[in-house]
Tab-separated table of C-alpha atoms in Angstrom:
chain	number	residue	atom	x	y	z
T	1	MET	CA	0.636	0.142	-0.148
T	2	GLN	CA	2.963	2.315	0.978
T	3	GLN	CA	5.050	1.722	-2.095
T	4	GLU	CA	1.705	2.353	-4.185
T	5	LYS	CA	1.033	5.375	-2.172
T	6	SER	CA	5.121	7.004	-3.152
T	7	LYS	CA	4.766	5.579	-6.837
T	8	GLU	CA	0.485	7.646	-7.559
T	9	ASP	CA	2.650	10.760	-5.967
T	10	HIS	CA	6.549	10.479	-7.989
T	11	SER	CA	3.831	10.766	-11.229
T	12	ARG	CA	1.773	12.865	-9.537
T	13	LEU	CA	5.426	15.106	-9.631
T	14	ILE	CA	6.434	14.406	-13.325
T	15	ASN	CA	2.597	15.294	-14.189
T	16	ILE	CA	2.412	18.996	-13.790
T	17	THR	CA	2.476	21.353	-15.879
T	18	ALA	CA	3.163	25.439	-16.525
T	19	LYS	CA	-0.463	25.116	-16.639
T	20	ASP	CA	-0.735	23.678	-12.922
T	21	LEU	CA	1.258	26.088	-11.346
T	22	THR	CA	-0.508	29.130	-12.416
T	23	ALA	CA	-4.290	27.768	-11.495
T	24	ARG	CA	-4.030	30.159	-8.545
T	25	ASN	CA	-2.531	33.058	-10.881
T	26	ARG	CA	-4.007	36.543	-10.909
T	27	ARG	CA	-4.546	37.493	-14.954
T	28	LEU	CA	-1.415	39.325	-15.480
T	29	VAL	CA	-0.532	42.614	-14.271
T	30	GLU	CA	0.877	44.535	-17.197
T	31	VAL	CA	2.253	48.301	-18.231
T	32	PRO	CA	1.383	50.328	-21.618
T	33	TYR	CA	4.483	50.895	-23.392
T	34	THR	CA	3.914	54.406	-22.719
T	35	ALA	CA	3.480	54.496	-18.342
T	36	THR	CA	6.211	56.586	-17.150
T	37	LEU	CA	8.174	55.020	-14.810
T	38	SER	CA	6.749	56.902	-12.222
T	39	GLN	CA	3.331	54.565	-13.167
T	40	ALA	CA	5.554	51.819	-13.835
T	41	MET	CA	6.287	52.081	-10.229
T	42	ASN	CA	2.811	52.932	-8.280
T	43	THR	CA	1.918	49.435	-10.333
T	44	LEU	CA	4.429	47.670	-9.111
T	45	VAL	CA	4.071	48.610	-5.735
T	46	ALA	CA	0.289	48.308	-5.841
T	47	ASN	CA	0.334	44.889	-6.854
T	48	SER	CA	3.684	43.656	-4.587
T	49	ILE	CA	4.982	42.082	-7.594
T	50	SER	CA	9.028	43.445	-8.968
T	51	ALA	CA	8.926	43.362	-12.922
T	52	LEU	CA	5.980	44.100	-14.741
T	53	PRO	CA	5.211	42.994	-19.367
T	54	VAL	CA	5.049	45.979	-21.309
T	55	ALA	CA	2.549	45.913	-23.915
T	56	ALA	CA	2.667	48.104	-27.483
T	57	PRO	CA	0.559	47.890	-30.162
T	58	PRO	CA	1.087	45.494	-32.492
T	59	GLY	CA	3.937	46.615	-35.448
T	60	HIS	CA	5.906	49.580	-33.600
T	61	TRP	CA	8.248	46.894	-31.733
T	62	ILE	CA	10.185	44.035	-31.476
T	63	GLY	CA	9.865	42.095	-28.654
T	64	ALA	CA	12.287	41.773	-26.276
T	65	GLY	CA	15.034	39.229	-27.594
T	66	GLY	CA	13.311	38.766	-30.789
T	67	SER	CA	10.320	37.501	-29.038
T	68	MET	CA	6.869	37.377	-30.702
T	69	ILE	CA	4.525	37.148	-27.879
T	70	MET	CA	0.726	38.519	-28.951
T	71	GLU	CA	-2.197	38.478	-27.166
T	72	SER	CA	-4.973	38.214	-29.192
T	73	ASP	CA	-9.201	38.220	-29.429
T	74	LYS	CA	-10.433	34.920	-28.129
T	75	GLN	CA	-13.001	34.514	-31.399
T	76	THR	CA	-11.654	36.309	-34.498
T	77	GLY	CA	-7.834	35.711	-34.133
T	78	ALA	CA	-6.390	39.935	-34.512
T	79	VAL	CA	-3.411	40.474	-32.247
T	80	ARG	CA	-4.483	42.993	-29.692
T	81	LYS	CA	-1.090	43.695	-28.391
T	82	HIS	CA	2.739	43.065	-28.442
T	83	TYR	CA	4.829	42.651	-25.514
T	84	ILE	CA	7.988	44.201	-25.976
T	85	GLY	CA	9.662	43.376	-22.508
T	86	ILE	CA	9.592	43.052	-19.457
T	87	LEU	CA	10.480	46.240	-17.199
T	88	THR	CA	12.175	44.840	-13.565
T	89	MET	CA	12.186	47.154	-10.638
T	90	LEU	CA	16.821	47.073	-10.991
T	91	ASP	CA	15.647	48.307	-14.289
T	92	ILE	CA	13.806	51.127	-12.361
T	93	LEU	CA	16.945	51.632	-9.870
T	94	ALA	CA	19.584	51.713	-12.715
T	95	HIS	CA	17.866	54.441	-14.830
T	96	ILE	CA	17.070	56.369	-11.605
T	97	SER	CA	21.102	55.902	-10.171
T	98	GLY	CA	22.517	57.200	-13.447
T	99	GLY	CA	23.657	60.979	-14.179
T	100	GLU	CA	25.667	63.138	-11.457
T	101	ASN	CA	22.511	64.685	-9.966
T	102	LEU	CA	21.595	62.429	-7.346
T	103	SER	CA	20.302	65.229	-5.063
T	104	ASP	CA	18.270	67.035	-7.421
T	105	PRO	CA	14.617	67.165	-7.148
T	106	THR	CA	13.915	68.391	-10.707
T	107	ASP	CA	16.614	65.288	-12.306
T	108	LEU	CA	14.467	62.703	-10.231
T	109	ASP	CA	10.845	64.174	-11.520
T	110	ARG	CA	12.711	64.164	-15.337
T	111	LYS	CA	13.254	60.330	-14.896
T	112	MET	CA	10.568	59.699	-13.574
T	113	GLY	CA	8.450	60.932	-16.101
T	114	CYS	CA	10.550	58.812	-19.369
T	115	GLN	CA	8.584	56.689	-20.966
T	116	VAL	CA	9.043	53.040	-19.829
T	117	SER	CA	9.629	51.647	-23.139
T	118	SER	CA	12.279	53.667	-23.422
T	119	ILE	CA	14.182	52.192	-20.381
T	120	ILE	CA	13.055	48.678	-20.678
T	121	GLY	CA	16.700	46.757	-21.152
T	122	HIS	CA	19.092	48.829	-19.485
T	123	CYS	CA	19.979	45.432	-17.630
T	124	LEU	CA	19.499	41.822	-19.843
T	125	GLU	CA	16.296	40.899	-17.770
T	126	GLY	CA	14.325	43.335	-19.167
T	127	LEU	CA	14.988	41.918	-22.514
T	128	SER	CA	14.720	38.287	-22.587
T	129	LEU	CA	11.305	38.188	-22.304
T	130	TRP	CA	10.313	33.977	-22.364
T	131	THR	CA	6.754	32.439	-22.507
T	132	LEU	CA	6.576	28.813	-21.073
T	133	ASN	CA	3.804	26.412	-23.518
T	134	PRO	CA	0.825	25.125	-20.651
T	135	SER	CA	1.846	21.572	-21.236
T	136	THR	CA	5.271	22.062	-20.165
T	137	THR	CA	6.025	19.733	-16.904
T	138	LEU	CA	7.480	21.149	-13.580
T	139	LEU	CA	10.907	19.333	-14.898
T	140	GLU	CA	11.611	21.243	-17.796
T	141	CYS	CA	10.110	24.377	-15.467
T	142	MET	CA	12.900	23.440	-13.437
T	143	GLU	CA	15.367	23.920	-16.175
T	144	VAL	CA	14.417	27.319	-17.226
T	145	PHE	CA	14.623	28.420	-14.420
T	146	SER	CA	18.177	26.630	-13.266
T	147	LYS	CA	19.598	28.810	-15.989
T	148	GLY	CA	18.782	32.290	-14.192
T	149	ILE	CA	15.746	32.799	-15.707
T	150	HIS	CA	12.872	34.277	-13.211
T	151	ARG	CA	10.123	34.548	-15.275
T	152	ALA	CA	7.746	33.097	-17.512
T	153	LEU	CA	4.854	34.622	-19.181
T	154	VAL	CA	1.773	31.193	-20.139
T	155	PRO	CA	-1.252	31.450	-22.427
T	156	VAL	CA	-3.985	30.513	-20.553
T	157	GLU	CA	-4.789	28.462	-24.011
T	158	SER	CA	-1.912	28.700	-26.568
T	159	SER	CA	-2.877	28.704	-30.145
T	160	ILE	CA	0.611	26.260	-30.318
T	161	GLU	CA	-0.861	23.969	-27.913
T	162	SER	CA	-3.809	22.782	-30.362
T	163	SER	CA	-1.726	22.439	-33.874
T	164	ASN	CA	1.401	20.153	-31.630
T	165	THR	CA	2.240	19.630	-28.185
T	166	ILE	CA	5.473	21.515	-27.948
T	167	SER	CA	6.533	21.863	-24.068
T	168	GLY	CA	9.741	24.146	-22.644
T	169	VAL	CA	10.592	27.941	-23.881
T	170	GLU	CA	8.582	29.521	-26.423
T	171	LEU	CA	10.147	33.257	-28.479
T	172	VAL	CA	6.503	32.802	-30.394
T	173	GLU	CA	3.131	33.179	-28.922
T	174	SER	CA	-0.721	34.203	-28.988
T	175	SER	CA	-3.293	34.144	-26.683
T	176	SER	CA	-6.231	35.322	-25.215
T	177	ALA	CA	-4.803	35.487	-21.719
T	178	TYR	CA	-1.225	35.015	-19.921
T	179	ARG	CA	-0.037	34.912	-16.527
T	180	MET	CA	3.570	34.900	-14.979
T	181	LEU	CA	5.038	32.277	-14.202
T	182	THR	CA	7.516	32.588	-11.581
T	183	GLN	CA	10.356	30.655	-9.353
T	184	MET	CA	8.887	31.600	-5.778
T	185	ASP	CA	5.236	30.146	-7.821
T	186	LEU	CA	7.687	27.221	-8.822
T	187	LEU	CA	9.069	26.985	-4.876
T	188	ARG	CA	5.971	28.452	-3.108
T	189	PHE	CA	3.954	25.134	-5.195
T	190	LEU	CA	6.272	22.875	-4.160
T	191	ARG	CA	6.073	23.405	-0.142
T	192	ASP	CA	2.745	23.778	-0.544
T	193	HIS	CA	2.617	19.771	-2.461
T	194	HIS	CA	3.698	17.869	-0.074
T	195	PHE	CA	5.256	15.520	-3.267
T	196	ASP	CA	6.445	12.015	-1.400
T	197	ASP	CA	9.859	11.675	-4.228
T	198	MET	CA	10.298	15.462	-2.707
T	199	LYS	CA	10.604	15.040	0.431
T	200	ASP	CA	14.219	13.157	0.533
T	201	VAL	CA	15.305	15.107	-1.300
T	202	THR	CA	13.955	18.519	0.974
T	203	LYS	CA	15.876	16.615	3.621
T	204	ARG	CA	18.830	17.063	2.361
T	205	SER	CA	21.671	20.611	3.067
T	206	VAL	CA	22.068	23.143	1.085
T	207	SER	CA	25.773	22.173	1.413
T	208	ASP	CA	24.974	18.352	0.499
T	209	LEU	CA	22.869	19.438	-2.461
T	210	ARG	CA	25.319	21.848	-4.342
T	211	ALA	CA	22.827	24.386	-3.764
T	212	VAL	CA	26.225	27.347	-2.131
T	213	ASN	CA	27.060	29.743	-4.792
T	214	GLU	CA	30.532	30.930	-2.336
T	215	SER	CA	31.643	33.360	-4.827
T	216	VAL	CA	29.367	36.739	-3.060
T	217	TYR	CA	30.189	41.181	-3.820
T	218	ALA	CA	28.868	43.202	-0.706
T	219	ILE	CA	28.488	46.756	0.062
T	220	THR	CA	29.963	47.802	3.346
T	221	GLU	CA	28.520	49.679	5.686
T	222	SER	CA	29.567	52.540	4.428
T	223	THR	CA	28.318	52.805	1.150
T	224	THR	CA	25.706	55.386	0.161
T	225	VAL	CA	22.929	54.497	-1.526
T	226	ALA	CA	23.523	56.199	-4.855
T	227	ASN	CA	26.445	53.858	-5.474
T	228	ALA	CA	25.613	50.043	-3.869
T	229	LEU	CA	22.549	50.875	-6.919
T	230	ASN	CA	25.774	51.894	-9.369
T	231	SER	CA	27.400	48.929	-8.496
T	232	MET	CA	24.286	46.537	-8.636
T	233	LYS	CA	23.299	47.614	-11.578
T	234	ALA	CA	27.449	46.744	-13.466
T	235	ALA	CA	27.364	43.203	-12.176
T	236	LEU	CA	23.593	42.769	-12.867
T	237	LEU	CA	22.660	42.034	-9.296
T	238	ASN	CA	19.470	42.944	-7.675
T	239	ALA	CA	20.230	42.371	-3.822
T	240	VAL	CA	24.047	42.240	-1.755
T	241	PRO	CA	24.767	41.559	1.113
T	242	ILE	CA	26.177	44.845	3.175
T	243	VAL	CA	29.095	43.970	5.517
T	244	HIS	CA	31.603	45.180	8.370
T	245	ALA	CA	34.340	46.695	7.197
T	246	PRO	CA	36.073	48.560	8.870
T	247	ASP	CA	39.884	47.530	7.830
T	248	VAL	CA	38.953	48.219	4.066
T	249	ALA	CA	40.433	51.022	2.007
T	250	GLU	CA	38.385	54.758	1.259
T	251	GLU	CA	37.990	53.539	-2.020
T	252	ASP	CA	37.055	50.491	-0.671
T	253	HIS	CA	32.796	51.674	-0.043
T	254	PHE	CA	31.880	53.640	-3.312
T	255	GLN	CA	31.761	49.899	-4.905
T	256	LEU	CA	31.371	46.201	-4.546
T	257	ILE	CA	33.520	44.353	-2.398
T	258	ASN	CA	34.605	40.331	-1.730
T	259	GLY	CA	32.409	39.022	1.297
T	260	ARG	CA	32.802	35.945	2.347
T	261	HIS	CA	34.612	35.761	6.213
T	262	ARG	CA	32.383	39.495	7.057
T	263	LYS	CA	30.136	39.808	9.672
T	264	VAL	CA	26.663	40.094	7.316
T	265	ILE	CA	24.731	43.307	9.105
T	266	GLY	CA	21.902	43.794	6.618
T	267	THR	CA	20.399	43.578	2.724
T	268	PHE	CA	20.306	46.187	0.272
T	269	SER	CA	17.895	44.878	-2.071
T	270	ALA	CA	16.419	46.349	-5.798
T	271	THR	CA	11.721	45.776	-3.532
T	272	ASP	CA	13.608	47.910	-1.035
T	273	LEU	CA	12.686	50.921	-3.353
T	274	LYS	CA	9.639	49.465	-4.262
T	275	ALA	CA	8.242	50.686	-0.411
T	276	CYS	CA	10.303	54.566	-0.983
T	277	ARG	CA	7.235	57.215	-2.450
T	278	LEU	CA	9.660	60.141	-4.564
T	279	PRO	CA	9.936	62.401	-2.381
T	280	GLU	CA	11.369	59.835	0.233
T	281	LEU	CA	13.791	58.402	-2.652
T	282	GLN	CA	15.008	62.227	-3.336
T	283	THR	CA	16.103	62.829	0.035
T	284	TRP	CA	17.141	58.427	0.461
T	285	LEU	CA	19.473	57.878	-2.034
T	286	PRO	CA	22.559	59.789	-0.055
T	287	LEU	CA	21.945	58.001	2.489
T	288	SER	CA	24.185	54.705	3.644
T	289	ALA	CA	22.486	51.384	2.428
T	290	LEU	CA	22.287	50.142	5.622
T	291	GLU	CA	20.132	53.965	7.139
T	292	PHE	CA	18.394	52.998	3.910
T	293	THR	CA	17.447	49.959	4.456
T	294	GLU	CA	16.623	50.494	8.356
T	295	LYS	CA	14.497	53.681	6.734
T	296	ALA	CA	12.771	52.214	3.837
T	297	SER	CA	11.340	48.306	6.346
T	298	GLY	CA	11.110	51.143	9.113
T	299	ASN	CA	12.945	49.252	10.943
T	300	GLU	CA	16.191	47.557	11.360
T	301	ARG	CA	14.447	43.868	9.287
T	302	GLU	CA	16.480	40.832	10.526
T	303	THR	CA	18.623	38.912	7.678
T	304	VAL	CA	17.375	36.008	6.545
T	305	SER	CA	20.152	33.375	7.058
T	306	CYS	CA	20.978	29.887	7.449
T	307	THR	CA	24.507	27.823	7.647
T	308	GLU	CA	25.514	25.180	5.280
T	309	GLU	CA	24.012	22.640	7.581
T	310	THR	CA	20.518	24.103	7.042
T	311	ASN	CA	17.972	20.886	4.809
T	312	MET	CA	16.367	22.769	1.756
T	313	GLU	CA	13.285	22.581	2.736
T	314	GLU	CA	13.701	25.157	6.073
T	315	VAL	CA	15.725	27.505	3.499
T	316	ILE	CA	12.239	26.883	0.624
T	317	GLU	CA	10.410	27.835	3.792
T	318	LYS	CA	12.561	30.663	4.651
T	319	VAL	CA	11.869	32.578	0.785
T	320	VAL	CA	8.639	31.461	0.847
T	321	THR	CA	7.699	32.652	4.100
T	322	ARG	CA	9.604	35.693	4.039
T	323	GLY	CA	9.736	36.966	0.752
T	324	VAL	CA	13.174	36.953	-0.590
T	325	HIS	CA	15.223	35.674	-3.366
T	326	ARG	CA	18.098	35.034	-1.675
T	327	VAL	CA	19.542	33.316	1.581
T	328	TRP	CA	23.342	34.461	3.122
T	329	VAL	CA	24.431	31.739	4.013
T	330	VAL	CA	26.725	32.102	7.384
T	331	ASP	CA	28.843	30.107	10.159
T	332	GLN	CA	28.620	30.210	13.723
T	333	GLN	CA	30.275	33.241	14.237
T	334	GLY	CA	27.591	34.920	11.190
T	335	LEU	CA	30.655	35.405	8.669
T	336	LEU	CA	29.097	34.685	5.377
T	337	LYS	CA	30.416	32.142	3.900
T	338	GLY	CA	28.385	32.318	0.655
T	339	VAL	CA	24.594	32.641	-1.092
T	340	VAL	CA	21.440	30.939	-2.264
T	341	SER	CA	19.531	32.082	-4.858
T	342	LEU	CA	15.919	31.078	-6.249
T	343	THR	CA	18.558	29.973	-8.981
T	344	ASP	CA	20.516	28.066	-6.790
T	345	ILE	CA	17.598	26.591	-5.132
T	346	ILE	CA	15.814	24.595	-8.200
T	347	ARG	CA	18.891	23.668	-9.716
T	348	SER	CA	20.117	22.319	-6.512
T	349	ILE	CA	16.366	20.162	-6.330
T	350	ARG	CA	16.090	19.521	-10.021
T	351	ALA	CA	20.009	17.851	-10.345
T	352	ALA	CA	18.964	15.352	-6.986
T	353	LEU	CA	16.051	14.412	-8.599
T	354	LEU	CA	17.214	13.333	-11.827
């Protein structure tokens, strides 16, 4: 009987598709290409999301990365709009932090009045717009997300699905509606559905599963928000640990440093800026990133961390409940040893399942 149950559960894990993973997700939240950065940021904040697809009329734009992802009328099949890219929080930050006049209010107003279409692609991710066919299996979705793709659009009913069942990543798609599937959605699904064949994997430590990335860039307690943003933009990082570094050279407060073996005292993340209103943002750019994170979260936020011995189940629980996209790996003294990102979690679980 026990054996039968486990077999059935295994088949369930194998039978899960992108359609199942997005079944409870709301309809797509998007902005038109004419939206200002300020309007886009308000949409991100109001919906508690960190990325927005940008829609344009068909025929006017080349899609990000050559993609042709369309929304079409369900009855007539006529194309209504074309998704031309994704605007991420990092794009907005990169745009705000560019230039010299970070403390000039008129400069920030001007930047926030820019159209989103002129900003897509500041960062690589904004240019990678992917769709996953609804019939793509859970393991195939994991393969895509283990390569550092953070999100993909899943058509509610794919025009491609009927002709022949292609699964996996598509660059051409037409559907009357889409839902967004993110790395976090996938991990939340795994946490909420206790698949028997997952238990052996998630009970193993992050070190045993080789999920820990030992290369970890950090900023110091004196690095300003503006310098942190410029460094993160250059390195394509959405978040960095803030470390205690009293012994570093003066210029190290202006750039990323190797964070290993230093005490973690906070996290500076692109999504922290969602909590800001524009007038606040203006006055906060010259602050240290550490002061900023304390102000943005209303109090000192506990850094989400684990040790190399922490099991994967606990790490998934931390990222899902705390809504973070990475967990800092520290030793018993709280000194930084590495990081486990959502990409690392998905990659290592998939490898263990296979």
